[in-house]
């Protein structure tokens, strides 16, 4: 059975997020983007609207919503600004859903509950200065000493690095396996900002996502209690890949928000601007660019929704998520480039939002799996070099109401 309709709960999440985007994000976004600052009202507004944990089960402080709702919220947040959607990507996609799936009960009570209630903010630390696409190339270590691990290393390009209270961090616990790049020597840990030896800093001068915080985290002889190891030693790489399945999903759905923002800005402008004696909406080449945005939005939406449908059933969605992320980001880049084109010289200035859309679109083809990584993954699936086997653990299925 194919059903394209949204449930009442899904529509409620979409409307609530749309309201946050229109009241809190959009009125001030140009100012924050220009000043390269995060809107101080955004996280409190998201927490008040239960947006920081709505798809976490009620027993862990959330609202028990499904994963399609997460996609819809990602789209609406990115319609406001990419930096706002990134909060959902890291806090829910890369931290809370993986903790829900892989952490033990004590860890869930201690870390997931405050994150889901929006009392604490969380992010994810995999990428390093010399290890992005090549995740196994990370250098951070966590060496066991009694009932602690001593963590050293540096994480880079981390969203919310300066803001988050908790970090889900990946480091080598088996130094022999590190030498031969055997991923079963990597483990995952929950690390708290307040611990001695943890420091963070922001990266300035980014091309896009300027209203968001992106930075580094440094670990210098940090004593991580052994009880903060997530799941078991050696499971870190798989947990990291699992995290990315959820983060990439929010990026895919978010990109649809960006495409829609481009389309709407172009429709508005093309009804106001005249050339050659008519509104530019009459020109066939302008129509073509708007038609491409429309098509890109529609098929990218179907792709992330298919991934969300698999997630709702507790089925593995790596292949579908990767395809959705690749295509939606590609369409968002193309749509934003065309949106600048439709606006002509005005699109080249920050008087109109489309130059921000253009700059923001670029990041998503790089973070959470570059377009090249996703292209290779899709080729490998098609050629039979890669298959989605059933995972040891996967997202808990969600009942749809
Ligand atoms: N879930 C669970 N397990 C998975 C998995 C998944 N989605 N994908 C793979 N695995 C398992 C595999 O089953 C395999 O297990 P076995 O050894 O038991 O068979 C193991 O992990 C290794 O898998 P692969 O063989 O697929 O690994 P690979 O080395 O071929 O992966 C890669 C290569 C696809 C390029 C991968 O390294 C990759 O996705 N790289 C990109 C990393 C990335 O996206 N980084 C961006 C981080 S975003 C960020 O840091 C920004 C921020 O703001 C926080």
Tab-separated table of C-alpha atoms and ligand atoms in Angstrom:
chain	number	residue	atom	x	y	z
A	1	UNK	CA	0.000	0.000	0.000
A	2	UNK	CA	1.357	3.449	-0.892
A	3	UNK	CA	0.051	6.344	1.172
A	4	UNK	CA	1.373	9.861	0.578
A	5	UNK	CA	-0.756	11.517	3.244
A	6	UNK	CA	0.709	12.831	6.491
A	7	UNK	CA	-0.752	11.892	9.869
A	8	UNK	CA	-2.144	14.503	12.256
A	9	UNK	CA	0.950	14.190	14.441
A	10	UNK	CA	3.273	14.664	11.481
A	11	UNK	CA	1.327	17.723	10.357
A	12	UNK	CA	1.471	19.104	13.904
A	13	UNK	CA	5.280	18.751	14.007
A	14	UNK	CA	5.562	20.378	10.589
A	15	UNK	CA	3.363	23.305	11.625
A	16	UNK	CA	5.162	23.803	14.932
A	17	UNK	CA	8.566	23.852	13.212
A	18	UNK	CA	7.271	26.151	10.485
A	19	UNK	CA	6.173	28.565	13.189
A	20	UNK	CA	9.614	28.522	14.865
A	21	UNK	CA	11.230	29.131	11.469
A	22	UNK	CA	8.927	32.030	10.566
A	23	UNK	CA	8.904	33.738	13.987
A	24	UNK	CA	12.384	33.077	15.363
A	25	UNK	CA	14.713	32.329	12.449
A	26	UNK	CA	13.633	34.237	9.337
A	27	UNK	CA	13.149	37.739	10.830
A	28	UNK	CA	16.795	37.944	12.010
A	29	UNK	CA	18.670	35.563	9.791
A	30	UNK	CA	20.339	38.118	7.503
A	31	UNK	CA	21.754	39.933	10.525
A	32	UNK	CA	23.093	36.749	12.191
A	33	UNK	CA	24.496	35.420	8.949
A	34	UNK	CA	26.332	38.676	8.317
A	35	UNK	CA	27.634	38.884	11.908
A	36	UNK	CA	28.489	35.148	11.932
A	37	UNK	CA	26.613	34.639	15.205
A	38	UNK	CA	24.088	32.087	16.378
A	39	UNK	CA	20.667	33.460	17.166
A	40	UNK	CA	20.560	33.299	21.010
A	41	UNK	CA	16.793	32.779	20.975
A	42	UNK	CA	16.861	29.739	18.740
A	43	UNK	CA	17.867	26.897	21.083
A	44	UNK	CA	15.476	28.068	23.855
A	45	UNK	CA	12.663	28.349	21.281
A	46	UNK	CA	13.407	24.865	19.962
A	47	UNK	CA	13.467	23.474	23.503
A	48	UNK	CA	10.158	25.203	24.350
A	49	UNK	CA	8.562	23.707	21.241
A	50	UNK	CA	9.920	20.229	22.209
A	51	UNK	CA	11.909	20.208	18.983
A	52	UNK	CA	15.077	18.891	20.586
A	53	UNK	CA	13.638	15.472	21.389
A	54	UNK	CA	10.291	15.011	19.685
A	55	UNK	CA	11.273	11.721	17.992
A	56	UNK	CA	12.754	10.198	21.150
A	57	UNK	CA	10.399	7.848	23.079
A	58	UNK	CA	8.404	9.404	25.899
A	59	UNK	CA	10.123	7.202	28.504
A	60	UNK	CA	13.369	9.094	27.690
A	61	UNK	CA	11.928	12.594	27.784
A	62	UNK	CA	10.764	12.909	24.163
A	63	UNK	CA	7.384	12.895	22.446
A	64	UNK	CA	7.656	9.525	20.676
A	65	UNK	CA	7.142	10.954	17.179
A	66	UNK	CA	8.221	9.036	14.102
A	67	UNK	CA	11.143	9.571	11.725
A	68	UNK	CA	9.028	11.104	8.956
A	69	UNK	CA	8.300	13.862	11.501
A	70	UNK	CA	12.054	14.300	11.932
A	71	UNK	CA	12.382	14.763	8.167
A	72	UNK	CA	9.526	17.257	8.052
A	73	UNK	CA	11.015	19.266	10.919
A	74	UNK	CA	14.419	19.244	9.194
A	75	UNK	CA	12.843	20.606	6.024
A	76	UNK	CA	11.057	23.404	7.868
A	77	UNK	CA	14.123	24.388	9.888
A	78	UNK	CA	16.279	24.588	6.778
A	79	UNK	CA	13.596	26.626	5.046
A	80	UNK	CA	14.460	29.151	7.782
A	81	UNK	CA	18.215	28.610	7.601
A	82	UNK	CA	20.639	25.740	7.183
A	83	UNK	CA	22.276	26.519	10.531
A	84	UNK	CA	18.971	25.812	12.288
A	85	UNK	CA	18.552	22.419	10.611
A	86	UNK	CA	22.130	21.528	11.555
A	87	UNK	CA	21.031	21.645	15.209
A	88	UNK	CA	18.544	18.826	14.551
A	89	UNK	CA	21.165	16.911	12.556
A	90	UNK	CA	23.762	16.805	15.297
A	91	UNK	CA	21.657	16.907	18.445
A	92	UNK	CA	19.065	14.326	17.374
A	93	UNK	CA	20.539	12.560	14.326
A	94	UNK	CA	24.138	12.167	15.393
A	95	UNK	CA	23.712	12.007	19.172
A	96	UNK	CA	20.283	11.223	20.620
A	97	UNK	CA	19.104	8.526	18.185
A	98	UNK	CA	22.458	6.672	18.366
A	99	UNK	CA	22.447	6.916	22.188
A	100	UNK	CA	18.879	5.579	22.183
A	101	UNK	CA	20.013	2.641	20.041
A	102	UNK	CA	23.470	1.797	21.385
A	103	UNK	CA	23.837	3.122	24.945
A	104	UNK	CA	22.946	1.259	28.146
A	105	UNK	CA	20.077	2.223	30.426
A	106	UNK	CA	22.253	4.201	32.850
A	107	UNK	CA	23.769	6.221	29.988
A	108	UNK	CA	20.324	6.875	28.515
A	109	UNK	CA	18.998	8.175	31.830
A	110	UNK	CA	22.052	10.361	32.373
A	111	UNK	CA	22.545	11.767	28.860
A	112	UNK	CA	19.575	11.051	26.610
A	113	UNK	CA	16.844	12.308	28.932
A	114	UNK	CA	18.294	15.851	29.396
A	115	UNK	CA	19.144	16.021	25.687
A	116	UNK	CA	15.610	15.011	24.679
A	117	UNK	CA	14.108	17.556	27.076
A	118	UNK	CA	16.353	20.243	25.597
A	119	UNK	CA	18.072	20.856	28.945
A	120	UNK	CA	21.441	19.854	27.469
A	121	UNK	CA	22.796	20.169	23.937
A	122	UNK	CA	24.810	17.434	22.262
A	123	UNK	CA	26.931	16.827	19.209
A	124	UNK	CA	29.193	14.270	17.538
A	125	UNK	CA	32.961	14.125	17.048
A	126	UNK	CA	34.269	11.900	14.270
A	127	UNK	CA	36.018	14.187	11.759
A	128	UNK	CA	39.584	15.278	12.483
A	129	UNK	CA	41.981	17.736	10.831
A	130	UNK	CA	43.399	14.891	8.714
A	131	UNK	CA	40.426	12.498	8.579
A	132	UNK	CA	37.099	13.392	6.934
A	133	UNK	CA	35.863	10.971	4.273
A	134	UNK	CA	38.497	8.510	5.411
A	135	UNK	CA	36.919	7.997	8.817
A	136	UNK	CA	39.226	5.078	9.738
A	137	UNK	CA	42.134	7.518	9.311
A	138	UNK	CA	41.268	9.274	12.588
A	139	UNK	CA	44.130	9.635	15.065
A	140	UNK	CA	42.454	10.249	18.451
A	141	UNK	CA	43.175	7.631	21.098
A	142	UNK	CA	41.565	6.483	24.345
A	143	UNK	CA	43.905	4.234	26.274
A	144	UNK	CA	42.484	2.162	29.123
A	145	UNK	CA	43.973	2.824	32.549
A	146	UNK	CA	42.117	1.129	35.409
A	147	UNK	CA	38.510	2.252	35.354
A	148	UNK	CA	39.229	5.153	32.986
A	149	UNK	CA	40.296	5.796	29.415
A	150	UNK	CA	42.853	8.549	28.799
A	151	UNK	CA	41.700	10.422	25.698
A	152	UNK	CA	43.943	12.501	23.447
A	153	UNK	CA	43.287	14.012	20.030
A	154	UNK	CA	41.463	16.693	18.117
A	155	UNK	CA	38.139	16.798	16.295
A	156	UNK	CA	37.510	19.345	13.549
A	157	UNK	CA	34.549	20.842	11.664
A	158	UNK	CA	32.251	19.938	14.540
A	159	UNK	CA	28.853	21.624	14.493
A	160	UNK	CA	27.935	23.150	17.873
A	161	UNK	CA	31.464	22.471	19.205
A	162	UNK	CA	31.353	25.618	21.324
A	163	UNK	CA	27.751	25.138	22.394
A	164	UNK	CA	27.255	21.455	23.209
A	165	UNK	CA	27.398	19.992	26.709
A	166	UNK	CA	27.914	16.400	25.530
A	167	UNK	CA	29.997	14.924	22.721
A	168	UNK	CA	29.766	11.447	21.183
A	169	UNK	CA	33.447	10.887	20.418
A	170	UNK	CA	35.261	8.218	18.400
A	171	UNK	CA	38.825	7.180	19.263
A	172	UNK	CA	41.159	4.226	18.917
A	173	UNK	CA	41.200	1.975	21.974
A	174	UNK	CA	43.352	-0.691	20.304
A	175	UNK	CA	46.610	0.877	19.176
A	176	UNK	CA	47.794	-2.274	17.365
A	177	UNK	CA	44.651	-2.214	15.211
A	178	UNK	CA	45.235	1.502	14.594
A	179	UNK	CA	48.549	0.642	12.891
A	180	UNK	CA	46.800	-1.645	10.407
A	181	UNK	CA	43.638	0.490	10.055
A	182	UNK	CA	41.365	-2.262	11.387
A	183	UNK	CA	38.147	-0.413	12.270
A	184	UNK	CA	37.403	-2.851	15.102
A	185	UNK	CA	39.995	-0.955	17.162
A	186	UNK	CA	37.790	2.183	17.310
A	187	UNK	CA	35.373	2.805	20.201
A	188	UNK	CA	32.687	5.380	21.002
A	189	UNK	CA	32.459	7.441	24.194
A	190	UNK	CA	30.171	10.062	25.666
A	191	UNK	CA	32.363	12.960	26.842
A	192	UNK	CA	31.239	15.969	28.874
A	193	UNK	CA	32.402	19.493	28.104
A	194	UNK	CA	33.155	20.219	31.752
A	195	UNK	CA	35.806	17.537	32.115
A	196	UNK	CA	39.399	18.607	32.572
A	197	UNK	CA	41.384	18.569	29.340
A	198	UNK	CA	38.396	19.233	27.065
A	199	UNK	CA	38.553	22.506	25.145
A	200	UNK	CA	36.710	23.860	22.111
A	201	UNK	CA	36.918	26.781	19.712
A	202	UNK	CA	34.985	28.210	16.782
A	203	UNK	CA	36.029	28.378	13.128
A	204	UNK	CA	35.388	31.772	11.522
A	205	UNK	CA	35.384	32.765	7.864
A	206	UNK	CA	33.199	29.898	6.633
A	207	UNK	CA	31.651	30.148	3.166
A	208	UNK	CA	28.195	29.275	4.488
A	209	UNK	CA	26.193	28.228	7.571
A	210	UNK	CA	27.485	31.429	9.107
A	211	UNK	CA	24.636	31.677	11.589
A	212	UNK	CA	25.761	28.369	13.056
A	213	UNK	CA	28.610	27.389	15.325
A	214	UNK	CA	31.273	25.124	13.807
A	215	UNK	CA	34.560	24.413	15.521
A	216	UNK	CA	37.092	22.050	16.969
A	217	UNK	CA	37.264	19.987	20.149
A	218	UNK	CA	40.628	19.159	21.688
A	219	UNK	CA	41.178	16.367	24.224
A	220	UNK	CA	44.320	16.542	26.295
A	221	UNK	CA	44.755	13.627	28.699
A	222	UNK	CA	41.021	13.627	29.375
A	223	UNK	CA	40.028	11.012	31.947
A	224	UNK	CA	36.905	9.384	30.510
A	225	UNK	CA	35.201	7.017	32.982
A	226	UNK	CA	35.023	3.461	31.576
A	227	UNK	CA	31.259	3.577	32.151
A	228	UNK	CA	31.075	6.207	29.371
A	229	UNK	CA	32.158	3.689	26.735
A	230	UNK	CA	29.160	3.227	24.436
A	231	UNK	CA	28.125	-0.389	23.794
A	232	UNK	CA	31.497	-2.165	23.705
A	233	UNK	CA	35.120	-1.698	22.739
A	234	UNK	CA	35.656	-1.955	18.994
A	235	UNK	CA	32.081	-1.078	18.021
A	236	UNK	CA	32.901	2.606	17.428
A	237	UNK	CA	33.185	2.576	13.650
A	238	UNK	CA	29.849	0.839	13.192
A	239	UNK	CA	28.223	3.213	15.657
A	240	UNK	CA	29.722	6.157	13.726
A	241	UNK	CA	28.291	4.817	10.454
A	242	UNK	CA	24.944	4.262	12.165
A	243	UNK	CA	25.016	7.875	13.421
A	244	UNK	CA	25.643	9.065	9.875
A	245	UNK	CA	22.597	7.141	8.619
A	246	UNK	CA	20.486	9.360	10.885
A	247	UNK	CA	22.417	12.607	10.349
A	248	UNK	CA	22.435	12.211	6.553
A	249	UNK	CA	18.694	11.662	6.625
A	250	UNK	CA	18.152	15.068	8.254
A	251	UNK	CA	20.532	16.663	5.722
A	252	UNK	CA	18.540	15.146	2.838
A	253	UNK	CA	15.200	16.337	4.190
A	254	UNK	CA	16.700	19.694	5.158
A	255	UNK	CA	17.978	20.202	1.618
A	256	UNK	CA	14.383	19.974	0.436
A	257	UNK	CA	13.663	22.975	2.658
A	258	UNK	CA	16.471	24.842	0.950
A	259	UNK	CA	15.185	23.928	-2.515
A	260	UNK	CA	11.711	25.108	-1.512
A	261	UNK	CA	13.135	28.374	-0.158
A	262	UNK	CA	14.922	28.936	-3.494
A	263	UNK	CA	11.772	28.185	-5.455
A	264	UNK	CA	9.594	30.474	-3.317
A	265	UNK	CA	12.108	33.343	-3.497
A	266	UNK	CA	12.249	32.991	-7.295
A	267	UNK	CA	8.478	32.872	-7.688
A	268	UNK	CA	8.123	36.041	-5.616
A	269	UNK	CA	10.881	37.888	-7.448
A	270	UNK	CA	9.789	36.816	-10.901
A	271	UNK	CA	6.334	38.267	-10.270
A	272	UNK	CA	7.855	41.646	-9.249
A	273	UNK	CA	10.763	42.133	-11.602
A	274	UNK	CA	10.168	43.225	-15.180
A	275	UNK	CA	12.450	42.975	-18.202
A	276	UNK	CA	11.638	43.505	-21.851
A	277	UNK	CA	8.255	44.897	-20.812
A	278	UNK	CA	6.960	41.829	-18.934
A	279	UNK	CA	7.367	40.179	-15.541
A	280	UNK	CA	10.320	37.822	-15.769
A	281	UNK	CA	7.977	34.915	-14.901
A	282	UNK	CA	6.952	35.119	-18.564
A	283	UNK	CA	10.431	34.243	-19.823
A	284	UNK	CA	10.869	30.603	-20.754
A	285	UNK	CA	14.416	30.299	-19.411
A	286	UNK	CA	13.295	31.619	-16.011
A	287	UNK	CA	10.411	29.141	-16.091
A	288	UNK	CA	12.856	26.365	-16.832
A	289	UNK	CA	14.929	27.152	-13.744
A	290	UNK	CA	11.814	27.260	-11.561
A	291	UNK	CA	10.566	23.997	-13.101
A	292	UNK	CA	13.893	22.336	-12.245
A	293	UNK	CA	13.548	23.484	-8.628
A	294	UNK	CA	10.026	22.078	-8.531
A	295	UNK	CA	11.153	18.725	-9.932
A	296	UNK	CA	14.227	18.568	-7.660
A	297	UNK	CA	12.066	19.267	-4.629
A	298	UNK	CA	9.549	16.568	-5.507
A	299	UNK	CA	11.920	13.714	-6.243
A	300	UNK	CA	14.276	14.564	-3.395
A	301	UNK	CA	11.261	14.490	-1.061
A	302	UNK	CA	10.257	11.024	-2.255
A	303	UNK	CA	13.802	9.791	-1.623
A	304	UNK	CA	14.093	10.961	1.985
A	305	UNK	CA	10.545	9.816	2.708
A	306	UNK	CA	11.409	6.334	1.487
A	307	UNK	CA	14.360	6.282	3.883
A	308	UNK	CA	12.069	7.534	6.682
A	309	UNK	CA	9.511	4.853	5.875
A	310	UNK	CA	12.223	2.188	6.290
A	311	UNK	CA	13.377	3.756	9.555
A	312	UNK	CA	9.819	3.798	10.917
A	313	UNK	CA	9.708	0.034	10.441
A	314	UNK	CA	13.083	-0.480	12.107
A	315	UNK	CA	14.584	-1.584	8.782
A	316	UNK	CA	18.095	-0.683	7.695
A	317	UNK	CA	18.094	2.447	5.524
A	318	UNK	CA	21.780	3.048	4.731
A	319	UNK	CA	21.366	2.706	0.955
A	320	UNK	CA	18.173	4.751	0.756
A	321	UNK	CA	19.552	7.425	3.094
A	322	UNK	CA	22.783	7.789	1.133
A	323	UNK	CA	20.855	8.141	-2.150
A	324	UNK	CA	18.484	10.709	-0.639
A	325	UNK	CA	21.367	12.716	0.828
A	326	UNK	CA	23.357	12.713	-2.401
A	327	UNK	CA	20.473	13.715	-4.671
A	328	UNK	CA	18.812	16.252	-2.360
A	329	UNK	CA	22.127	18.056	-1.754
A	330	UNK	CA	22.857	18.063	-5.478
A	331	UNK	CA	19.445	19.550	-6.213
A	332	UNK	CA	19.820	22.140	-3.455
A	333	UNK	CA	23.149	23.264	-4.918
A	334	UNK	CA	21.673	23.476	-8.425
A	335	UNK	CA	18.515	25.245	-7.199
A	336	UNK	CA	20.439	27.853	-5.237
A	337	UNK	CA	22.787	28.566	-8.152
A	338	UNK	CA	19.736	29.053	-10.372
A	339	UNK	CA	18.025	31.152	-7.714
A	340	UNK	CA	20.937	33.607	-7.844
A	341	UNK	CA	20.685	33.554	-11.640
A	342	UNK	CA	16.959	34.330	-11.614
A	343	UNK	CA	17.646	37.337	-9.365
A	344	UNK	CA	20.407	38.573	-11.688
A	345	UNK	CA	22.686	41.214	-10.152
A	346	UNK	CA	20.388	41.475	-7.097
A	347	UNK	CA	21.027	37.803	-6.421
A	348	UNK	CA	24.678	38.664	-6.111
A	349	UNK	CA	24.070	40.877	-3.063
A	350	UNK	CA	22.741	40.114	0.397
A	351	UNK	CA	19.734	42.333	-0.221
A	352	UNK	CA	18.015	39.063	-1.215
A	353	UNK	CA	18.349	35.728	0.621
A	354	UNK	CA	19.404	33.675	-2.401
A	355	UNK	CA	23.141	34.392	-2.078
A	356	UNK	CA	22.933	32.899	1.450
A	357	UNK	CA	21.099	29.878	0.058
A	358	UNK	CA	23.873	29.467	-2.513
A	359	UNK	CA	26.632	29.633	0.105
A	360	UNK	CA	24.748	27.362	2.516
A	361	UNK	CA	24.065	24.721	-0.124
A	362	UNK	CA	27.748	24.032	-0.689
A	363	UNK	CA	28.453	22.676	2.791
A	364	UNK	CA	25.915	19.874	2.519
A	365	UNK	CA	27.694	18.384	-0.487
A	366	UNK	CA	30.756	18.092	1.746
A	367	UNK	CA	29.640	17.261	5.296
A	368	UNK	CA	28.074	13.943	6.358
A	369	UNK	CA	29.567	12.179	3.343
A	370	UNK	CA	30.790	14.166	0.359
A	371	UNK	CA	28.916	13.832	-2.903
A	372	UNK	CA	31.848	11.685	-4.076
A	373	UNK	CA	31.465	9.250	-1.134
A	374	UNK	CA	27.738	8.895	-1.867
A	375	UNK	CA	28.361	8.475	-5.590
A	376	UNK	CA	30.801	5.660	-4.842
A	377	UNK	CA	28.448	4.067	-2.332
A	378	UNK	CA	25.602	4.059	-4.863
A	379	UNK	CA	27.830	2.610	-7.581
A	380	UNK	CA	29.021	-0.076	-5.170
A	381	UNK	CA	25.442	-0.994	-4.230
A	382	UNK	CA	24.513	-1.252	-7.917
A	383	UNK	CA	27.599	-3.303	-8.747
A	384	UNK	CA	27.067	-5.672	-5.840
A	385	UNK	CA	30.220	-4.598	-3.951
A	386	UNK	CA	28.153	-3.254	-1.055
A	387	UNK	CA	25.015	-4.651	0.589
A	388	UNK	CA	22.885	-3.566	3.530
A	389	UNK	CA	23.025	-6.558	5.842
A	390	UNK	CA	20.776	-6.561	8.883
A	391	UNK	CA	22.488	-4.634	11.677
A	392	UNK	CA	23.253	-5.940	15.141
A	393	UNK	CA	21.075	-3.077	16.386
A	394	UNK	CA	18.914	-0.582	14.530
A	395	UNK	CA	16.534	2.268	15.293
A	396	UNK	CA	13.550	1.107	17.305
A	397	UNK	CA	10.509	0.923	14.990
A	398	UNK	CA	7.866	3.576	15.594
A	399	UNK	CA	4.114	3.118	15.591
A	400	UNK	CA	2.530	5.683	13.296
A	401	UNK	CA	-0.538	7.435	14.624
B	1	LIG	N1	25.605	1.106	10.179
B	1	LIG	C1	26.226	0.161	10.898
B	1	LIG	N2	27.346	-0.510	10.479
B	1	LIG	C2	27.838	-0.142	9.284
B	1	LIG	C3	27.246	0.839	8.484
B	1	LIG	C4	26.076	1.460	8.966
B	1	LIG	N3	25.473	2.402	8.248
B	1	LIG	N4	27.975	0.996	7.366
B	1	LIG	C5	28.990	0.136	7.449
B	1	LIG	N5	28.902	-0.545	8.615
B	1	LIG	C6	29.803	-1.625	9.058
B	1	LIG	C7	29.957	-2.644	7.958
B	1	LIG	O1	28.976	-3.647	8.050
B	1	LIG	C8	31.342	-3.178	8.222
B	1	LIG	O2	31.289	-4.152	9.245
B	1	LIG	P1	32.136	-5.524	9.132
B	1	LIG	O3	33.579	-5.111	9.127
B	1	LIG	O4	31.728	-6.300	10.335
B	1	LIG	O5	31.705	-6.140	7.834
B	1	LIG	C9	32.084	-1.983	8.768
B	1	LIG	O6	31.109	-1.061	9.254
B	1	LIG	C10	32.920	-1.305	7.735
B	1	LIG	O7	32.044	-0.909	6.719
B	1	LIG	P2	32.498	-0.554	5.270
B	1	LIG	O8	33.278	-1.705	4.714
B	1	LIG	O9	31.320	-0.052	4.517
B	1	LIG	O10	33.504	0.609	5.537
B	1	LIG	P3	34.295	1.351	4.517
B	1	LIG	O11	35.651	1.509	5.058
B	1	LIG	O12	34.106	0.784	3.142
B	1	LIG	O13	33.533	2.782	4.559
B	1	LIG	C11	33.125	4.913	3.746
B	1	LIG	C12	33.987	3.694	3.741
B	1	LIG	C13	31.754	4.622	3.171
B	1	LIG	C14	33.851	5.864	2.850
B	1	LIG	C15	32.953	5.479	5.176
B	1	LIG	O14	34.214	5.633	5.768
B	1	LIG	C16	32.252	6.813	5.121
B	1	LIG	O15	31.018	6.874	5.088
B	1	LIG	N6	33.018	7.933	5.176
B	1	LIG	C17	32.449	9.257	5.263
B	1	LIG	C18	32.472	9.710	6.685
B	1	LIG	C19	31.620	10.929	6.869
B	1	LIG	O16	30.523	11.022	6.336
B	1	LIG	N7	32.112	11.872	7.660
B	1	LIG	C20	31.406	13.097	7.922
B	1	LIG	C21	31.188	13.283	9.395
B	1	LIG	S1	30.112	14.680	9.612
B	1	LIG	C22	30.817	15.606	10.769
B	1	LIG	O17	31.712	15.193	11.417
B	1	LIG	C23	30.290	17.018	10.873
B	1	LIG	C24	29.610	17.413	12.124
B	1	LIG	O18	29.087	18.465	12.146
B	1	LIG	C25	29.557	16.614	13.325
